[in-house]
C-alpha cells in the first residue's frame, strides 16, 4: 500500500492547489489516509477473510502475522503527523532487511502454501493483472502441439521376442510438470509402439498424459497414500492394447510422495518411525525437528512403495526383463534459514531444493537384454553429475527406442 503513497500525495497536492480554500477543506494528508484506509480495509475484505481462515490464526503468533499482513493503517497514522526522515541508501537497505527477517518466516510459508492470497491483495492484484496481460500480448504463447520424435521406432533387441520377453518398465515420479506446448517422453514411447499407462495419485499430469492411457486413484477421503498406486495394476495393464503389450509396457506411477506442507498425511500412522512430528500445514508453528520428522516419515513411505514395486515386478515372470526408475522432480526446504518447501529461482535456491535422488533397479533379464551392468553403473555414477536433462534420453536408451531426438551423451545408461 505504501508504494502508492507518493502518487496519492502528489494527486492530493495538485488538487489542493486548484481548489478554493475554505474552513471545511480537507487536508491532503487526511485525504491520503482516508483513501488508503478504504483500499486497505473495505476493498480487501476477501483478503482478510482468507487470512482469518488460515490455520493457527487464533494464536498469539497468528494475530501477529495478521497485524504484519495489514501493515498499512498504523504507518499511515504515524506518517500523517511526522515528516519523513531521509536515510542513506545503505541504512535504508539495512532497515528493510531487518523488517524482512522479522516477518519472512511466516510470510514465506503462508504465501507458498496459499498462493491464492497473492491475488486478493488490492490494489496490487489489479497492477499485477495489467502487467500479466501486457506481458502475454507482448509474448504470445504458441499453444500448438509440437511433435517430438516422429521417427521413433523400436531397436534390434525387440526382434523375434515372444510376449513373455516383452520388457516392463515402471517409472515412479514424485511430482512432475512439463511445458504445455511440447510433446513428452510418453508420446515418443507410444509412437514407437509400446503400451503406456499413467496412474495418478496427485493433482493430475499437467497435460503430460493426455495422449496416453491414464487413470487416477479414487479415495473416499479425497486423498490416498501412495500404496494405492499398485492396487489393481495387473488388471489395468491387461486392459491396454494386446499388440502393444506384446512389444513392451511402460507404467508411470505419479505419487503424492513428500508433497508439502502436510507431510504428516503422506505416511500411515502405524508406519511412522520419527516422532513427534509436525501435524499442521502452518509449518511456522512447528519446531523444525518436528517438521523434519514428518518429512522423514513420508520418505519411509516412499521407500516402502519402491520396495513393493520391485517385489511386484519380480512376480511378473522370472524371465521377463523388468526395471524400475525413480526420480524426484525437486527437493525441499524444511525451515533451514527460514525457508520452506521449494520454488526459489535456481540461482539462489539452496542445494536441498535442487539435489534429488535417482534410483534404478534392473532385473537380471533386463541387464542381459540391455547389456547394462549395475555394478559398472554404480561406479560410473559416483563420478558423474546428472541432471533432469538426462531423464528423457536415458529412458529411451534403456528401452532401446531409436529416434533422431535421442542424445547418447545424455543417456546415463549408454556406457
Tab-separated table of C-alpha atoms in Angstrom:
chain	number	residue	atom	x	y	z
A	1	UNK	CA	0.000	0.000	0.000
A	2	UNK	CA	2.851	2.388	0.831
A	3	UNK	CA	4.119	2.059	-2.725
A	4	UNK	CA	1.173	4.191	-3.870
A	5	UNK	CA	1.609	6.853	-1.194
A	6	UNK	CA	3.852	9.265	-3.201
A	7	UNK	CA	1.422	9.356	-6.125
A	8	UNK	CA	-1.556	9.841	-3.827
A	9	UNK	CA	0.237	12.694	-2.062
A	10	UNK	CA	1.029	14.287	-5.436
A	11	UNK	CA	-2.606	13.967	-6.510
A	12	UNK	CA	-3.817	15.491	-3.248
A	13	UNK	CA	-1.271	18.323	-3.513
A	14	UNK	CA	-2.271	19.086	-7.103
A	15	UNK	CA	-5.965	19.115	-6.156
A	16	UNK	CA	-5.326	21.415	-3.185
A	17	UNK	CA	-3.632	23.993	-5.393
A	18	UNK	CA	-6.689	24.204	-7.665
A	19	UNK	CA	-9.398	24.088	-5.017
A	20	UNK	CA	-10.717	27.226	-3.358
A	21	UNK	CA	-9.509	27.395	0.287
A	22	UNK	CA	-12.248	27.109	2.879
A	23	UNK	CA	-12.594	26.318	6.544
A	24	UNK	CA	-14.029	22.889	5.773
A	25	UNK	CA	-11.360	21.941	3.236
A	26	UNK	CA	-9.768	18.519	3.820
A	27	UNK	CA	-6.037	18.390	4.438
A	28	UNK	CA	-4.185	16.448	1.687
A	29	UNK	CA	-2.624	14.091	4.241
A	30	UNK	CA	-6.046	13.227	5.617
A	31	UNK	CA	-7.327	12.567	2.088
A	32	UNK	CA	-4.409	10.194	1.507
A	33	UNK	CA	-5.046	8.496	4.852
A	34	UNK	CA	-8.780	8.014	4.235
A	35	UNK	CA	-8.263	6.689	0.715
A	36	UNK	CA	-5.547	4.319	1.908
A	37	UNK	CA	-7.724	3.052	4.743
A	38	UNK	CA	-10.583	2.500	2.284
A	39	UNK	CA	-8.335	0.449	-0.016
A	40	UNK	CA	-6.783	-1.490	2.846
A	41	UNK	CA	-9.952	-2.314	4.762
A	42	UNK	CA	-13.073	-2.170	2.585
A	43	UNK	CA	-11.504	-3.177	-0.722
A	44	UNK	CA	-9.622	-6.076	0.873
A	45	UNK	CA	-12.463	-7.794	2.733
A	46	UNK	CA	-11.945	-11.082	0.777
A	47	UNK	CA	-8.252	-10.967	1.707
A	48	UNK	CA	-8.916	-10.505	5.431
A	49	UNK	CA	-11.467	-13.331	5.368
A	50	UNK	CA	-8.902	-15.626	3.735
A	51	UNK	CA	-6.212	-14.629	6.268
A	52	UNK	CA	-8.618	-15.236	9.173
A	53	UNK	CA	-9.390	-18.717	7.831
A	54	UNK	CA	-5.727	-19.787	7.840
A	55	UNK	CA	-4.657	-22.463	10.289
A	56	UNK	CA	-3.284	-21.084	13.548
A	57	UNK	CA	-4.773	-17.602	13.291
A	58	UNK	CA	-6.376	-17.967	16.719
A	59	UNK	CA	-2.942	-17.990	18.384
A	60	UNK	CA	-0.853	-15.025	19.522
A	61	UNK	CA	1.559	-15.615	16.641
A	62	UNK	CA	-1.362	-15.752	14.241
A	63	UNK	CA	-2.600	-12.363	15.413
A	64	UNK	CA	0.911	-11.006	14.993
A	65	UNK	CA	1.019	-12.325	11.440
A	66	UNK	CA	-2.354	-10.750	10.636
A	67	UNK	CA	-1.121	-7.431	12.016
A	68	UNK	CA	2.055	-7.676	9.924
A	69	UNK	CA	-0.028	-8.535	6.865
A	70	UNK	CA	-2.185	-5.439	7.441
A	71	UNK	CA	0.818	-3.045	7.917
A	72	UNK	CA	-0.983	-0.045	6.335
A	73	UNK	CA	-3.086	1.719	8.972
A	74	UNK	CA	-0.532	2.240	11.801
A	75	UNK	CA	2.216	3.520	9.472
A	76	UNK	CA	-0.208	5.909	7.766
A	77	UNK	CA	-1.344	7.326	11.120
A	78	UNK	CA	2.268	7.823	12.086
A	79	UNK	CA	3.202	9.335	8.735
A	80	UNK	CA	0.377	11.859	8.918
A	81	UNK	CA	1.857	13.520	11.998
A	82	UNK	CA	5.563	13.342	11.268
A	83	UNK	CA	7.829	14.399	8.413
A	84	UNK	CA	9.744	11.650	6.662
A	85	UNK	CA	13.402	11.327	7.618
A	86	UNK	CA	15.849	10.940	4.780
A	87	UNK	CA	18.126	7.883	5.155
A	88	UNK	CA	21.148	6.855	3.195
A	89	UNK	CA	20.611	4.024	0.730
A	90	UNK	CA	22.750	1.659	2.817
A	91	UNK	CA	20.916	2.461	6.043
A	92	UNK	CA	17.516	2.106	4.366
A	93	UNK	CA	18.583	-1.257	2.961
A	94	UNK	CA	19.600	-2.378	6.437
A	95	UNK	CA	16.255	-1.375	7.935
A	96	UNK	CA	14.354	-3.124	5.156
A	97	UNK	CA	16.444	-6.268	5.625
A	98	UNK	CA	15.720	-6.256	9.376
A	99	UNK	CA	11.978	-5.978	8.766
A	100	UNK	CA	12.181	-8.790	6.209
A	101	UNK	CA	13.960	-11.071	8.687
A	102	UNK	CA	11.315	-10.411	11.346
A	103	UNK	CA	8.352	-11.440	9.187
A	104	UNK	CA	9.888	-13.594	6.435
A	105	UNK	CA	9.393	-16.976	8.107
A	106	UNK	CA	5.619	-16.621	8.423
A	107	UNK	CA	5.201	-14.900	5.067
A	108	UNK	CA	7.312	-17.372	3.068
A	109	UNK	CA	5.382	-20.345	4.403
A	110	UNK	CA	1.928	-18.777	4.103
A	111	UNK	CA	2.358	-17.318	0.623
A	112	UNK	CA	3.886	-20.579	-0.644
A	113	UNK	CA	1.092	-22.718	0.829
A	114	UNK	CA	-1.786	-20.383	-0.045
A	115	UNK	CA	-0.915	-18.873	-3.405
A	116	UNK	CA	-4.476	-17.582	-3.850
A	117	UNK	CA	-3.756	-14.860	-1.271
A	118	UNK	CA	-1.457	-13.176	-3.778
A	119	UNK	CA	-4.438	-12.413	-5.988
A	120	UNK	CA	-6.569	-10.926	-3.203
A	121	UNK	CA	-4.270	-8.035	-2.235
A	122	UNK	CA	-5.938	-4.873	-3.535
A	123	UNK	CA	-4.770	-2.789	-5.430
A	124	UNK	CA	-1.612	-4.816	-6.145
A	125	UNK	CA	-3.725	-7.565	-7.741
A	126	UNK	CA	-5.010	-5.126	-10.352
A	127	UNK	CA	-1.497	-3.890	-11.113
A	128	UNK	CA	-0.281	-7.475	-11.413
A	129	UNK	CA	-3.180	-8.406	-13.703
A	130	UNK	CA	-2.499	-5.466	-16.013
A	131	UNK	CA	1.189	-6.378	-16.162
A	132	UNK	CA	0.360	-10.016	-16.845
A	133	UNK	CA	-1.994	-9.087	-19.683
A	134	UNK	CA	0.613	-6.775	-21.185
A	135	UNK	CA	3.297	-9.460	-20.949
A	136	UNK	CA	1.082	-12.003	-22.726
A	137	UNK	CA	0.311	-9.564	-25.513
A	138	UNK	CA	3.995	-8.834	-25.988
A	139	UNK	CA	4.977	-12.509	-25.801
A	140	UNK	CA	2.064	-14.561	-27.160
A	141	UNK	CA	2.375	-18.246	-26.328
A	142	UNK	CA	2.262	-20.835	-29.050
A	143	UNK	CA	-0.197	-23.469	-27.881
A	144	UNK	CA	0.158	-25.603	-30.990
A	145	UNK	CA	1.377	-29.053	-30.002
A	146	UNK	CA	4.893	-29.621	-31.308
A	147	UNK	CA	5.544	-33.271	-32.252
A	148	UNK	CA	8.732	-34.822	-30.893
A	149	UNK	CA	10.429	-37.974	-32.153
A	150	UNK	CA	8.218	-38.681	-35.135
A	151	UNK	CA	10.767	-41.244	-36.316
A	152	UNK	CA	10.728	-43.208	-33.047
A	153	UNK	CA	10.970	-46.974	-33.507
A	154	UNK	CA	12.000	-49.992	-31.504
A	155	UNK	CA	15.596	-51.216	-31.705
A	156	UNK	CA	17.035	-54.577	-32.662
A	157	UNK	CA	16.570	-56.028	-29.166
A	158	UNK	CA	12.852	-56.416	-29.953
A	159	UNK	CA	13.416	-58.629	-32.998
A	160	UNK	CA	11.888	-62.059	-32.585
A	161	UNK	CA	10.901	-61.611	-28.948
A	162	UNK	CA	7.928	-63.500	-27.512
A	163	UNK	CA	5.218	-61.900	-25.388
A	164	UNK	CA	6.892	-63.344	-22.283
A	165	UNK	CA	10.092	-61.498	-23.181
A	166	UNK	CA	8.442	-58.076	-23.581
A	167	UNK	CA	10.106	-55.509	-21.298
A	168	UNK	CA	8.155	-53.918	-18.460
A	169	UNK	CA	9.409	-50.605	-17.076
A	170	UNK	CA	7.902	-48.722	-14.121
A	171	UNK	CA	8.707	-45.018	-13.830
A	172	UNK	CA	7.956	-43.650	-10.365
A	173	UNK	CA	7.530	-39.851	-10.301
A	174	UNK	CA	7.140	-37.736	-7.198
A	175	UNK	CA	5.777	-34.557	-8.746
A	176	UNK	CA	6.086	-33.602	-12.369
A	177	UNK	CA	5.206	-30.744	-14.680
A	178	UNK	CA	6.086	-30.126	-18.313
A	179	UNK	CA	5.595	-27.295	-20.742
A	180	UNK	CA	2.037	-27.099	-22.045
A	181	UNK	CA	3.030	-26.996	-25.719
A	182	UNK	CA	5.584	-29.711	-26.289
A	183	UNK	CA	5.090	-33.430	-26.538
A	184	UNK	CA	6.659	-35.510	-23.786
A	185	UNK	CA	8.653	-38.691	-23.337
A	186	UNK	CA	5.423	-40.675	-23.113
A	187	UNK	CA	4.373	-39.580	-26.604
A	188	UNK	CA	7.666	-40.811	-28.040
A	189	UNK	CA	7.396	-44.177	-26.275
A	190	UNK	CA	3.852	-44.653	-27.527
A	191	UNK	CA	4.814	-43.589	-31.054
A	192	UNK	CA	7.491	-46.294	-31.015
A	193	UNK	CA	4.754	-48.895	-30.439
A	194	UNK	CA	4.947	-49.548	-26.695
A	195	UNK	CA	1.967	-49.709	-24.343
A	196	UNK	CA	1.968	-46.713	-21.981
A	197	UNK	CA	-0.105	-46.265	-18.806
A	198	UNK	CA	-0.155	-43.322	-16.389
A	199	UNK	CA	-1.510	-43.902	-12.865
A	200	UNK	CA	-2.012	-40.697	-10.893
A	201	UNK	CA	-2.197	-40.188	-7.135
A	202	UNK	CA	-1.724	-36.446	-7.184
A	203	UNK	CA	-3.248	-33.380	-8.802
A	204	UNK	CA	-3.004	-34.580	-12.395
A	205	UNK	CA	-0.348	-34.823	-15.089
A	206	UNK	CA	-0.499	-31.214	-16.376
A	207	UNK	CA	-1.001	-32.408	-19.927
A	208	UNK	CA	1.821	-34.965	-19.973
A	209	UNK	CA	-0.508	-37.976	-20.058
A	210	UNK	CA	-3.315	-36.528	-22.192
A	211	UNK	CA	-2.423	-38.624	-25.247
A	212	UNK	CA	-1.785	-41.950	-23.488
A	213	UNK	CA	-3.920	-44.248	-21.347
A	214	UNK	CA	-4.259	-42.698	-17.904
A	215	UNK	CA	-6.208	-43.217	-14.724
A	216	UNK	CA	-6.438	-41.621	-11.281
A	217	UNK	CA	-6.796	-43.203	-7.866
A	218	UNK	CA	-10.169	-42.851	-6.203
A	219	UNK	CA	-10.290	-42.472	-2.426
A	220	UNK	CA	-13.313	-41.821	-0.192
A	221	UNK	CA	-11.379	-39.231	1.832
A	222	UNK	CA	-10.161	-37.485	-1.315
A	223	UNK	CA	-6.503	-38.308	-0.676
A	224	UNK	CA	-4.755	-41.697	-0.690
A	225	UNK	CA	-1.418	-42.996	0.457
A	226	UNK	CA	0.858	-43.916	-2.450
A	227	UNK	CA	0.475	-47.639	-1.806
A	228	UNK	CA	-2.826	-47.391	-3.702
A	229	UNK	CA	-0.848	-46.923	-6.939
A	230	UNK	CA	-0.169	-50.672	-7.118
A	231	UNK	CA	-3.789	-51.653	-6.490
A	232	UNK	CA	-5.335	-53.471	-9.461
A	233	UNK	CA	-2.262	-52.639	-11.543
A	234	UNK	CA	-2.281	-56.066	-13.253
A	235	UNK	CA	-5.844	-55.507	-14.447
A	236	UNK	CA	-5.055	-52.006	-15.669
A	237	UNK	CA	-2.115	-53.262	-17.706
A	238	UNK	CA	-4.183	-56.144	-19.093
A	239	UNK	CA	-6.690	-53.594	-20.425
A	240	UNK	CA	-4.026	-51.979	-22.622
A	241	UNK	CA	-3.896	-52.962	-26.331
A	242	UNK	CA	-2.530	-56.510	-26.653
A	243	UNK	CA	-0.426	-55.746	-29.719
A	244	UNK	CA	1.394	-53.012	-27.837
A	245	UNK	CA	1.853	-55.100	-24.682
A	246	UNK	CA	3.478	-57.781	-26.850
A	247	UNK	CA	6.251	-55.288	-27.629
A	248	UNK	CA	6.635	-53.816	-24.146
A	249	UNK	CA	4.912	-51.782	-21.454
A	250	UNK	CA	5.787	-48.579	-19.612
A	251	UNK	CA	3.866	-47.729	-16.437
A	252	UNK	CA	4.177	-44.300	-14.829
A	253	UNK	CA	3.278	-44.039	-11.140
A	254	UNK	CA	2.728	-40.383	-10.245
A	255	UNK	CA	2.936	-40.419	-6.482
A	256	UNK	CA	1.983	-37.881	-3.853
A	257	UNK	CA	5.395	-38.536	-2.328
A	258	UNK	CA	6.525	-35.889	0.133
A	259	UNK	CA	4.239	-33.144	-1.117
A	260	UNK	CA	4.116	-30.391	1.461
A	261	UNK	CA	3.194	-28.741	3.631
A	262	UNK	CA	1.050	-31.511	5.177
A	263	UNK	CA	3.900	-34.045	5.331
A	264	UNK	CA	2.196	-35.933	8.158
A	265	UNK	CA	-0.571	-37.013	5.758
A	266	UNK	CA	1.889	-38.864	3.494
A	267	UNK	CA	2.516	-41.811	5.834
A	268	UNK	CA	0.324	-44.326	7.634
A	269	UNK	CA	0.009	-43.936	11.439
A	270	UNK	CA	1.373	-47.428	12.061
A	271	UNK	CA	4.435	-46.812	9.873
A	272	UNK	CA	5.669	-43.586	11.472
A	273	UNK	CA	9.220	-44.067	12.712
A	274	UNK	CA	10.132	-40.478	13.558
A	275	UNK	CA	8.190	-38.822	16.372
A	276	UNK	CA	6.971	-36.355	17.416
A	277	UNK	CA	6.029	-34.943	14.045
A	278	UNK	CA	4.509	-31.674	12.897
A	279	UNK	CA	0.804	-32.216	12.299
A	280	UNK	CA	-0.011	-28.792	10.907
A	281	UNK	CA	0.083	-27.238	7.460
A	282	UNK	CA	1.249	-23.990	9.057
A	283	UNK	CA	4.863	-25.106	9.260
A	284	UNK	CA	5.999	-21.954	11.054
A	285	UNK	CA	4.041	-23.135	14.118
A	286	UNK	CA	6.144	-26.304	14.470
A	287	UNK	CA	9.625	-26.938	15.759
A	288	UNK	CA	11.977	-27.619	12.868
A	289	UNK	CA	12.852	-31.109	14.096
A	290	UNK	CA	9.155	-32.000	14.166
A	291	UNK	CA	8.873	-30.838	10.532
A	292	UNK	CA	11.876	-32.981	9.630
A	293	UNK	CA	10.302	-35.965	11.410
A	294	UNK	CA	7.071	-35.639	9.423
A	295	UNK	CA	9.044	-35.310	6.200
A	296	UNK	CA	11.240	-38.315	7.020
A	297	UNK	CA	8.128	-40.401	7.660
A	298	UNK	CA	6.968	-39.533	4.148
A	299	UNK	CA	10.348	-40.699	2.809
A	300	UNK	CA	9.879	-44.001	4.635
A	301	UNK	CA	6.528	-44.345	2.860
A	302	UNK	CA	8.233	-43.733	-0.495
A	303	UNK	CA	10.841	-46.378	0.354
A	304	UNK	CA	8.023	-48.814	1.064
A	305	UNK	CA	6.371	-48.013	-2.276
A	306	UNK	CA	9.604	-48.623	-4.190
A	307	UNK	CA	10.154	-51.890	-2.347
A	308	UNK	CA	6.619	-53.030	-3.127
A	309	UNK	CA	7.061	-52.019	-6.769
A	310	UNK	CA	10.240	-54.085	-7.099
A	311	UNK	CA	8.559	-57.073	-5.431
A	312	UNK	CA	5.639	-56.746	-7.833
A	313	UNK	CA	7.979	-56.612	-10.834
A	314	UNK	CA	9.739	-59.760	-9.629
A	315	UNK	CA	6.432	-61.626	-9.574
A	316	UNK	CA	5.692	-60.878	-13.237
A	317	UNK	CA	7.982	-63.594	-14.551
A	318	UNK	CA	11.372	-64.979	-13.712
A	319	UNK	CA	12.464	-64.394	-17.305
A	320	UNK	CA	10.711	-61.074	-18.039
A	321	UNK	CA	13.028	-58.072	-18.456
A	322	UNK	CA	11.671	-55.657	-15.845
A	323	UNK	CA	13.006	-52.424	-14.401
A	324	UNK	CA	12.097	-49.504	-12.162
A	325	UNK	CA	13.393	-45.934	-12.316
A	326	UNK	CA	12.562	-43.457	-9.551
A	327	UNK	CA	13.365	-39.749	-9.911
A	328	UNK	CA	12.093	-36.852	-7.821
A	329	UNK	CA	11.497	-33.553	-9.570
A	330	UNK	CA	12.750	-31.286	-6.769
A	331	UNK	CA	13.930	-31.232	-3.194
A	332	UNK	CA	12.522	-29.342	-0.227
A	333	UNK	CA	13.434	-26.786	2.410
A	334	UNK	CA	12.289	-27.742	5.892
A	335	UNK	CA	12.887	-24.499	7.779
A	336	UNK	CA	16.612	-24.095	7.212
A	337	UNK	CA	17.367	-20.350	7.081
A	338	UNK	CA	13.619	-19.734	7.494
A	339	UNK	CA	12.889	-21.310	4.095
A	340	UNK	CA	10.078	-23.794	3.494
A	341	UNK	CA	9.006	-26.006	0.607
A	342	UNK	CA	10.546	-25.165	-2.787
A	343	UNK	CA	10.287	-22.855	-5.769
A	344	UNK	CA	13.077	-20.329	-5.322
A	345	UNK	CA	14.890	-19.294	-8.508
A	346	UNK	CA	17.565	-21.858	-9.300
A	347	UNK	CA	20.423	-19.365	-8.924
A	348	UNK	CA	19.609	-18.670	-5.256
A	349	UNK	CA	17.830	-21.883	-4.227
A	350	UNK	CA	19.667	-23.949	-1.585
A	351	UNK	CA	21.022	-27.368	-2.537
A	352	UNK	CA	18.307	-29.165	-0.556
A	353	UNK	CA	15.791	-27.853	-3.109
A	354	UNK	CA	17.919	-28.808	-6.135
A	355	UNK	CA	19.545	-32.158	-5.319
A	356	UNK	CA	17.232	-35.149	-5.802
A	357	UNK	CA	17.511	-38.952	-5.790
A	358	UNK	CA	17.642	-41.061	-8.951
A	359	UNK	CA	17.160	-44.768	-8.234
A	360	UNK	CA	17.429	-47.531	-10.860
A	361	UNK	CA	16.581	-51.194	-10.340
A	362	UNK	CA	17.140	-53.669	-13.186
A	363	UNK	CA	16.141	-57.319	-13.199
A	364	UNK	CA	18.820	-59.837	-14.279
A	365	UNK	CA	16.874	-60.440	-17.501
A	366	UNK	CA	16.885	-56.751	-18.404
A	367	UNK	CA	20.576	-56.441	-17.567
A	368	UNK	CA	21.264	-59.266	-20.012
A	369	UNK	CA	18.950	-57.821	-22.676
A	370	UNK	CA	20.338	-54.274	-22.437
A	371	UNK	CA	23.938	-55.124	-21.708
A	372	UNK	CA	23.876	-52.848	-18.655
A	373	UNK	CA	25.906	-53.869	-15.620
A	374	UNK	CA	24.554	-52.359	-12.421
A	375	UNK	CA	27.964	-52.657	-10.785
A	376	UNK	CA	29.515	-50.670	-13.638
A	377	UNK	CA	26.666	-48.168	-13.465
A	378	UNK	CA	27.234	-47.604	-9.752
A	379	UNK	CA	30.930	-46.937	-10.284
A	380	UNK	CA	30.317	-44.506	-13.136
A	381	UNK	CA	27.600	-42.500	-11.432
A	382	UNK	CA	29.739	-41.820	-8.367
A	383	UNK	CA	31.909	-39.623	-10.611
A	384	UNK	CA	29.284	-38.156	-12.936
A	385	UNK	CA	26.966	-35.222	-12.395
A	386	UNK	CA	23.420	-35.998	-13.525
A	387	UNK	CA	20.615	-33.538	-14.224
A	388	UNK	CA	16.993	-33.909	-15.236
A	389	UNK	CA	18.111	-33.293	-18.808
A	390	UNK	CA	19.314	-36.894	-18.838
A	391	UNK	CA	15.938	-38.414	-17.979
A	392	UNK	CA	14.316	-38.279	-21.430
A	393	UNK	CA	17.317	-39.785	-23.221
A	394	UNK	CA	18.103	-42.357	-20.512
A	395	UNK	CA	14.617	-43.878	-20.660
A	396	UNK	CA	14.777	-44.060	-24.459
A	397	UNK	CA	18.163	-45.746	-24.242
A	398	UNK	CA	17.087	-48.174	-21.528
A	399	UNK	CA	14.155	-49.302	-23.673
A	400	UNK	CA	16.189	-49.346	-26.923
A	401	UNK	CA	13.937	-46.803	-28.623
A	402	UNK	CA	15.643	-45.270	-31.664
A	403	UNK	CA	14.934	-41.681	-32.661
A	404	UNK	CA	16.751	-38.655	-34.033
A	405	UNK	CA	15.898	-36.769	-30.831
A	406	UNK	CA	17.882	-39.268	-28.736
A	407	UNK	CA	21.240	-37.965	-27.494
A	408	UNK	CA	23.615	-40.715	-26.272
A	409	UNK	CA	25.714	-38.186	-24.343
A	410	UNK	CA	22.727	-37.553	-22.044
A	411	UNK	CA	21.903	-41.257	-21.581
A	412	UNK	CA	23.305	-42.318	-18.190
A	413	UNK	CA	22.945	-45.998	-19.183
A	414	UNK	CA	24.694	-45.674	-22.546
A	415	UNK	CA	28.188	-46.701	-21.455
